[in-house]
XYZ file of N, CA and C in Angstrom:
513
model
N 0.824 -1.193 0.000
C 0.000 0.000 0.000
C 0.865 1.254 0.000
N 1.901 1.073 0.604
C 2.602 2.514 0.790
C 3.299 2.367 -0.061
N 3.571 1.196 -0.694
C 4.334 1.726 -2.555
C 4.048 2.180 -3.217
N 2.098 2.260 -3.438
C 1.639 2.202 -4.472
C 1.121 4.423 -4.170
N 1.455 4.375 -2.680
C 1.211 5.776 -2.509
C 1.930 6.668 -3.011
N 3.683 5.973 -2.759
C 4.517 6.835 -3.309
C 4.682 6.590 -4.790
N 3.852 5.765 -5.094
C 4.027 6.180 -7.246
C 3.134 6.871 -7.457
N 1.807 7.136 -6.849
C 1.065 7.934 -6.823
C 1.808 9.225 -6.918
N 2.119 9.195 -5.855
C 2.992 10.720 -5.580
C 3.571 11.326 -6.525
N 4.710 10.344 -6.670
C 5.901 10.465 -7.652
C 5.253 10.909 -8.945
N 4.049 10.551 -9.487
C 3.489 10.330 -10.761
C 2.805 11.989 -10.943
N 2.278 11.983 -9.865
C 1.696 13.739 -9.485
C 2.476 14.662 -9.492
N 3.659 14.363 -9.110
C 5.040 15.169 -8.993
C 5.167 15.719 -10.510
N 5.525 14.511 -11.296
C 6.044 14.362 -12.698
C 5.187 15.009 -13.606
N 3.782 15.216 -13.200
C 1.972 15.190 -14.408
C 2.169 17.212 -13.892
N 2.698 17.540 -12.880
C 2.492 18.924 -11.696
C 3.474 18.999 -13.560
N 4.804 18.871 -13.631
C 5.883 19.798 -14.100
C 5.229 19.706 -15.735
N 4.432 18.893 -15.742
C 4.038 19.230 -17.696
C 3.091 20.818 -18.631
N 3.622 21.195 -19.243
C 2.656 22.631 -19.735
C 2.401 22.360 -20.669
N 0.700 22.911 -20.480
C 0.099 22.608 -21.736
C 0.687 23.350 -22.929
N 0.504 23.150 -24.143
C 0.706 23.932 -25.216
C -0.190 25.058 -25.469
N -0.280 26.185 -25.843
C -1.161 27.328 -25.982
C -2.505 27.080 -26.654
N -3.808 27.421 -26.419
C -4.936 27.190 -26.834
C -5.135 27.790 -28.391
N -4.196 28.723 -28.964
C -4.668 29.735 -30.119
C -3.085 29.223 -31.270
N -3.236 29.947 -31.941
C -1.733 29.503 -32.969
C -0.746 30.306 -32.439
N 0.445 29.408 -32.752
C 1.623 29.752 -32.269
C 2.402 30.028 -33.071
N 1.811 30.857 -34.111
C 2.385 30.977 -35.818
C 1.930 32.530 -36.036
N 2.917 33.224 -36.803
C 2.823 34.807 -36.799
C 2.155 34.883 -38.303
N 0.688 35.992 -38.410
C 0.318 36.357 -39.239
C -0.142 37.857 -39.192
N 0.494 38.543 -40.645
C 0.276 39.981 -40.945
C -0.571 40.073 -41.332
N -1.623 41.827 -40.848
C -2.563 41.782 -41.941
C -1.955 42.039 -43.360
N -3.240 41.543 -43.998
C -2.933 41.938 -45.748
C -2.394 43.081 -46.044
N -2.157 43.764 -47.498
C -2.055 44.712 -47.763
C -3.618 45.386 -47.851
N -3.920 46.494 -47.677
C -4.845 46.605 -47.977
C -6.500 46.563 -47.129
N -6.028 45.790 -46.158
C -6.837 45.132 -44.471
C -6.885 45.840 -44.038
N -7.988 46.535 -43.186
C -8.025 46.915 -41.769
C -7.626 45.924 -40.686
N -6.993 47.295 -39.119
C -7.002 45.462 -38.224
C -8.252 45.173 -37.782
N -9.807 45.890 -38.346
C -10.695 45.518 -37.490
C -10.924 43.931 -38.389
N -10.769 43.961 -39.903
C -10.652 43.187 -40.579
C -10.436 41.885 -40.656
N -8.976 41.816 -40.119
C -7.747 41.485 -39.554
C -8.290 40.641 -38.357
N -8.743 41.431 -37.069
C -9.373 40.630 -35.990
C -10.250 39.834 -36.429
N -11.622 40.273 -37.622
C -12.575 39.390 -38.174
C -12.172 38.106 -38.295
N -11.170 37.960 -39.236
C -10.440 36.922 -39.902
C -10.037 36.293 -39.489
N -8.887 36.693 -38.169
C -8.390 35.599 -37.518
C -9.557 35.085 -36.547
N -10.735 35.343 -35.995
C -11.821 34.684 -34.854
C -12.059 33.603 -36.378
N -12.104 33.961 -37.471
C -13.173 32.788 -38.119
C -11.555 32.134 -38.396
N -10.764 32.655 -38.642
C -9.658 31.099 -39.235
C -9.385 30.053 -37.664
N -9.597 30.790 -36.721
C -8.841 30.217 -35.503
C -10.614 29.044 -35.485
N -11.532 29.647 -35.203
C -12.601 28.278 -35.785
C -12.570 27.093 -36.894
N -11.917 27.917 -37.935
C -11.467 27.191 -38.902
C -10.619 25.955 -38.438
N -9.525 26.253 -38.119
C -8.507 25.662 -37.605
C -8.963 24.212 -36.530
N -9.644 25.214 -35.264
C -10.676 24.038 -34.653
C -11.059 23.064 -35.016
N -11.651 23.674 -36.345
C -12.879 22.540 -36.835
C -11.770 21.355 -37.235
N -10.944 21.708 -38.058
C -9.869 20.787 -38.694
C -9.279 19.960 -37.889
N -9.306 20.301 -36.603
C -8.425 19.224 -35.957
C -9.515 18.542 -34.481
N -10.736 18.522 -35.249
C -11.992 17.693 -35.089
C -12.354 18.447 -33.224
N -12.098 19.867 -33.164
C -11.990 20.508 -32.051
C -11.905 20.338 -30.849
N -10.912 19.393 -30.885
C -9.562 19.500 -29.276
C -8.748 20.084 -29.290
N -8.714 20.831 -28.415
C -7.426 21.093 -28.078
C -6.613 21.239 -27.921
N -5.221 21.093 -27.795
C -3.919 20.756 -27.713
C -4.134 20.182 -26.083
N -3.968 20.677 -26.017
C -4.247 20.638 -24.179
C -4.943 19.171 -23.745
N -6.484 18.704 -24.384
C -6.906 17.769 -24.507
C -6.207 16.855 -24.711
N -5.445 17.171 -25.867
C -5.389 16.108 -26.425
C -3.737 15.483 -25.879
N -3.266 15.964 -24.977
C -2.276 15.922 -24.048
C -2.702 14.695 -23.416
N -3.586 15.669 -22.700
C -4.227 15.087 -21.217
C -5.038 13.630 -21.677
N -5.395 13.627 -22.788
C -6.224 12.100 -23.394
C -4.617 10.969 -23.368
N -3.867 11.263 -24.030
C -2.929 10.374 -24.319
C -2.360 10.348 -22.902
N -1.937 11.210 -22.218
C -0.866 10.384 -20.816
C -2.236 9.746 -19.909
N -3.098 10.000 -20.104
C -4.495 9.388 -19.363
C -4.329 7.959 -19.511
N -4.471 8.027 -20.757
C -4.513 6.292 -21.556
C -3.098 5.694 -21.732
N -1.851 6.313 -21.721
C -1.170 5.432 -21.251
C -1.073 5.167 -19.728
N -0.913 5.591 -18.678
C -1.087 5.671 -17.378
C -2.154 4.107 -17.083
N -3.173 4.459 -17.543
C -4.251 3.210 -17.545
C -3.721 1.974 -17.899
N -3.380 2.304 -19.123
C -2.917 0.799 -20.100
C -1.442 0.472 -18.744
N -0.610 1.564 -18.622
C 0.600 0.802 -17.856
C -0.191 0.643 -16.960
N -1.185 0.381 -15.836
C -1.354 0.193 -14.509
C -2.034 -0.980 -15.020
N -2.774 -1.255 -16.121
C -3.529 -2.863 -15.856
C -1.849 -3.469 -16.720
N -1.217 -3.347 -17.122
C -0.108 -4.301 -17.252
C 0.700 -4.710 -16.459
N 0.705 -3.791 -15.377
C 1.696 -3.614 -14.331
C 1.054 -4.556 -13.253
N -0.340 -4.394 -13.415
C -1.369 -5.457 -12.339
C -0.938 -6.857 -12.927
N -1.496 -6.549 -14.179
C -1.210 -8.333 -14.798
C 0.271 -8.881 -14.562
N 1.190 -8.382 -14.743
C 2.478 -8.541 -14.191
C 2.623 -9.258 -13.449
N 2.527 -8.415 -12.251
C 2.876 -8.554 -10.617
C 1.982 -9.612 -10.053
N 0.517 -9.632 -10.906
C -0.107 -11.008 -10.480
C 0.448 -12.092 -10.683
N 0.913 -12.411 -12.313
C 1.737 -13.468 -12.636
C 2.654 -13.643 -11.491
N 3.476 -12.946 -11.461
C 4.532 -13.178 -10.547
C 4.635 -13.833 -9.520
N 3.996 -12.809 -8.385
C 3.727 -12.363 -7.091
C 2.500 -12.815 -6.382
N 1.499 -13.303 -7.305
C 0.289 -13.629 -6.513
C -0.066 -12.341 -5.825
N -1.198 -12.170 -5.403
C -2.265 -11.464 -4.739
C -0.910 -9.783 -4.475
N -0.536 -10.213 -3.444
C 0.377 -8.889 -3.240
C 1.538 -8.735 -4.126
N 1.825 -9.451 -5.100
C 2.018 -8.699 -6.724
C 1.999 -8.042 -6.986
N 0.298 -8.137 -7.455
C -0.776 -7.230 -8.452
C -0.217 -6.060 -7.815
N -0.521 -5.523 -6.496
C -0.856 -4.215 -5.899
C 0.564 -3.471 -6.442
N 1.512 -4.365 -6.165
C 3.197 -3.718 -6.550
C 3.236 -3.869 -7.661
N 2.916 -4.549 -8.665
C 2.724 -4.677 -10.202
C 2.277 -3.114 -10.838
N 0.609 -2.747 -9.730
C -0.383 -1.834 -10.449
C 0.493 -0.545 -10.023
N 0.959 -0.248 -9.066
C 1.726 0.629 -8.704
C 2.941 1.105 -9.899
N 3.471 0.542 -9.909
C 4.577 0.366 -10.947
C 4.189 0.578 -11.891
N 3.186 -0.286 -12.505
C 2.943 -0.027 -13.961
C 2.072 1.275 -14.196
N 1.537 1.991 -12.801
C 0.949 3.148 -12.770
C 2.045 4.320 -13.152
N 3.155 4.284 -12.606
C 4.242 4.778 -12.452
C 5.001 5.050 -13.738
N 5.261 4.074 -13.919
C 5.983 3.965 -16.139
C 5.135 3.865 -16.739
N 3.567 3.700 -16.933
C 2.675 4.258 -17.776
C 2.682 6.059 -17.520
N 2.460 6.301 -16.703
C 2.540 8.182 -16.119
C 3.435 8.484 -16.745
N 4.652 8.158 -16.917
C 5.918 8.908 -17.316
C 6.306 8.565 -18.918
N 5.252 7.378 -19.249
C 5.149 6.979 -20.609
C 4.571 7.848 -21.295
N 3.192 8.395 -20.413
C 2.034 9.509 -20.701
C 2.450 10.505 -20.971
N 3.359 10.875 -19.952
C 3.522 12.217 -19.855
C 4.902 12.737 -22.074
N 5.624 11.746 -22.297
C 6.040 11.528 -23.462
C 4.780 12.027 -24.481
N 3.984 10.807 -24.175
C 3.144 10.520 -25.456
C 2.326 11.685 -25.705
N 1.832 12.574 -24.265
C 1.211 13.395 -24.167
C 1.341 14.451 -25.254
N 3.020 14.458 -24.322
C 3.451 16.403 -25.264
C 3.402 15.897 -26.562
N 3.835 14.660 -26.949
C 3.709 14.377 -28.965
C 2.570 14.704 -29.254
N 1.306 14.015 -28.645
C -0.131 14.478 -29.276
C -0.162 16.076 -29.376
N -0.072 16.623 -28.208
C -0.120 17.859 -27.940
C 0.518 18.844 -29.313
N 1.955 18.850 -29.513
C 2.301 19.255 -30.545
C 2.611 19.045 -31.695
N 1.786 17.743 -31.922
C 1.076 17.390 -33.213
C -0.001 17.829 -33.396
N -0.868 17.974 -32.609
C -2.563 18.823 -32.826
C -1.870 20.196 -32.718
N -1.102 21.033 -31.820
C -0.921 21.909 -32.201
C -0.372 22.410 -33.765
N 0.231 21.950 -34.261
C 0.834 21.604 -35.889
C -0.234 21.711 -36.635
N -1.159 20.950 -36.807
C -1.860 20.772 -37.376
C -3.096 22.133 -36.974
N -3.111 22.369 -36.345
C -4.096 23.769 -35.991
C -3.589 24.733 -36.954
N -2.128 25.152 -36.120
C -1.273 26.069 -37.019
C -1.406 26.197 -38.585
N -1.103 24.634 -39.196
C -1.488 24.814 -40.989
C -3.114 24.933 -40.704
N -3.591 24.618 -40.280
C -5.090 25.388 -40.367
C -5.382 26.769 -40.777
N -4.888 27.132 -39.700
C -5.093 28.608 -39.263
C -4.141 29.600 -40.239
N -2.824 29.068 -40.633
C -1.954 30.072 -41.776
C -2.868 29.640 -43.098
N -3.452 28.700 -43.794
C -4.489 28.190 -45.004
C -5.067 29.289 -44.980
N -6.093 29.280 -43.494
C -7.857 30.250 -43.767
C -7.151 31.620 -43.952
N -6.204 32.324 -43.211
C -5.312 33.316 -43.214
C -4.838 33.782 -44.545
N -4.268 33.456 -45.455
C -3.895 33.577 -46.458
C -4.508 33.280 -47.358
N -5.666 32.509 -47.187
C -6.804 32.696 -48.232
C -7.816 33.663 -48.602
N -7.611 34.313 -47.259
C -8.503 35.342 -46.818
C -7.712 36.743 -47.782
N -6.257 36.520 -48.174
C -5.569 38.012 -48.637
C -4.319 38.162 -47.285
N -3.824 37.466 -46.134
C -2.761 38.181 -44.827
C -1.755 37.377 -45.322
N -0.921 37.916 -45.093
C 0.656 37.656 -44.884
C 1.056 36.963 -44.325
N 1.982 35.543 -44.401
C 2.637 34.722 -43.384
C 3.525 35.004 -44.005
N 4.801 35.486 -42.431
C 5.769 35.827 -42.699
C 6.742 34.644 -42.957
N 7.712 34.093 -43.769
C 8.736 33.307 -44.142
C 9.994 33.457 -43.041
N 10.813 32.485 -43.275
C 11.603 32.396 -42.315
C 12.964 32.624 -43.828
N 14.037 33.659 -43.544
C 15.119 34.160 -44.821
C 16.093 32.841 -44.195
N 16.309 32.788 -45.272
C 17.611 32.072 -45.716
C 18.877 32.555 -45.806
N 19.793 32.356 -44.739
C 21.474 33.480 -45.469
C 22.050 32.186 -46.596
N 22.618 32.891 -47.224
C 23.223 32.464 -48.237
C 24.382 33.110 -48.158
N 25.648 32.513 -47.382
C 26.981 32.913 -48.012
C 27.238 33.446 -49.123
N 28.316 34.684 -49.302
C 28.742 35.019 -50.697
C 29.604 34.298 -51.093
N 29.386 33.740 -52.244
C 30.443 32.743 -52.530
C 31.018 33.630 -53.992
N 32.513 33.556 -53.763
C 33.075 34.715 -55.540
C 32.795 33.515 -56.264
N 32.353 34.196 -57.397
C 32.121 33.627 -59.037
C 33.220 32.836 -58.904
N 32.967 31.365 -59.693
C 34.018 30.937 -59.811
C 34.118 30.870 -61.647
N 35.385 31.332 -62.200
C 35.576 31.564 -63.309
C 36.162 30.611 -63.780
N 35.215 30.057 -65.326
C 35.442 29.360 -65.548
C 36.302 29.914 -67.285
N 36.854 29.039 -67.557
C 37.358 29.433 -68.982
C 36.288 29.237 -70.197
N 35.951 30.052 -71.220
C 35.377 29.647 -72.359
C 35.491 28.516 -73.036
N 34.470 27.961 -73.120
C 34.858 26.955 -74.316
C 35.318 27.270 -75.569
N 35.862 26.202 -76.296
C 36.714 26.404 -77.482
C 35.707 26.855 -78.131
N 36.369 27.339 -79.229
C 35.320 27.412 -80.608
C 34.989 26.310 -81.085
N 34.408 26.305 -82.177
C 33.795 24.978 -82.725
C 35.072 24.903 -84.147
N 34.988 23.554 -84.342
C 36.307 23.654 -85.763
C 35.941 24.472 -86.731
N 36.933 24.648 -87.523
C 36.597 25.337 -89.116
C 36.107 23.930 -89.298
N 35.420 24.681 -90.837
C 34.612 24.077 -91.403
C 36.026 23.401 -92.596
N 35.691 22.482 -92.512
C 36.684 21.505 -93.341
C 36.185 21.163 -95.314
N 37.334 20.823 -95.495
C 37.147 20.785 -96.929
C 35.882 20.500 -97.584
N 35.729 20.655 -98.673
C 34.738 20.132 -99.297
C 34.500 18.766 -99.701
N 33.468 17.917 -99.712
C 33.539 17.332 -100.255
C 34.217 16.796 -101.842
N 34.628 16.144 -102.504
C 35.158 15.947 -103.821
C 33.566 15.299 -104.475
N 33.934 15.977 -105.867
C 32.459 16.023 -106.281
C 31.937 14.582 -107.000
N 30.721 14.346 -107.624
C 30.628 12.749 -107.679
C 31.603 12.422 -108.913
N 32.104 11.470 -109.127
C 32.595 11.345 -110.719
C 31.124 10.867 -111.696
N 31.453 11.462 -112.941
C 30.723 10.561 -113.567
C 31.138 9.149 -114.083
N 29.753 8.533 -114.517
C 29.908 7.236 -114.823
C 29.559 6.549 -116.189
């Protein structure tokens, strides 16, 4: 019992230090040329719905909290089945503990992936309705070293034109 308190613990400890990902896009858009920002505000309330809709409207956050949920679960009945095999009766309890424990910290992995994969996927949402609308997504520049010309020599000329043929004989 008091093992299974301190994975508890431990697991609360670990779930306390996770942050959600931001509820809105985490992607910079200008207004258009030409836009007002009352415009501008219009646009982004309907792309950021937009966006929603596309990623079947969870969250990031949700969709965190769904995945370390369900691994947490899945490790605690494996961790039961385990420790039963094993251990018989007071096993299980150190089994479920445990497997409560490395499912949580499995979760807490799998979590942030869902998380900023739905966030991703919001984002191309939300830059699509944005720029369909006429706004600006700003690009990320490229440096390009100066590199000097490298000089190459001309190619040759092409040959003279060579003799003539000799003409047919007659026959």
């Amino acid at each position: 019992m008091k093992r299974t308190v301190l994975a508890l613990a431990a697991v609360t400890l670990f779930a306390g230090c996770a942050t959600p990902p931001p509820a809105g896009p985490s992607v910079m858009v200008l207004p258009g040329s030409g836009k007002s920002f009352d415009q501008f505000r219009y646009d982004d309330n309907e792309c950021r719905q937009f966006a929603s809709g596309q990623i079947g409207g969870a969250t990031a956050a949700q969709a965190s909290n769904d995945a370390a949920v369900k691994s947490a679960i899945v490790g605690t009945a494996i961790g039961a089945a385990a420790g039963g095999l094993m251990g018989g009766n007071s096993g299980a309890g150190v089994g479920a503990g445990i497997g409560l424990a490395g499912g949580a910290l499995a979760g807490t992995g799998a979590g942030q992936a869902s998380g900023y994969t739905l966030q991703q996927r919001y984002d191309f949402g939300y830059q699509q309705c944005m720029y369909a609308k006429g706004h600006q997504i700003p690009m990320a520049g490229r440096y390009a070293p100066y590199r000097a010309a490298s000089r190459q020599a001309a190619p040759p000329p092409p040959p003279p034109p060579g003799p003539p043929p000799p003409p047919p004989k007659p026959s």
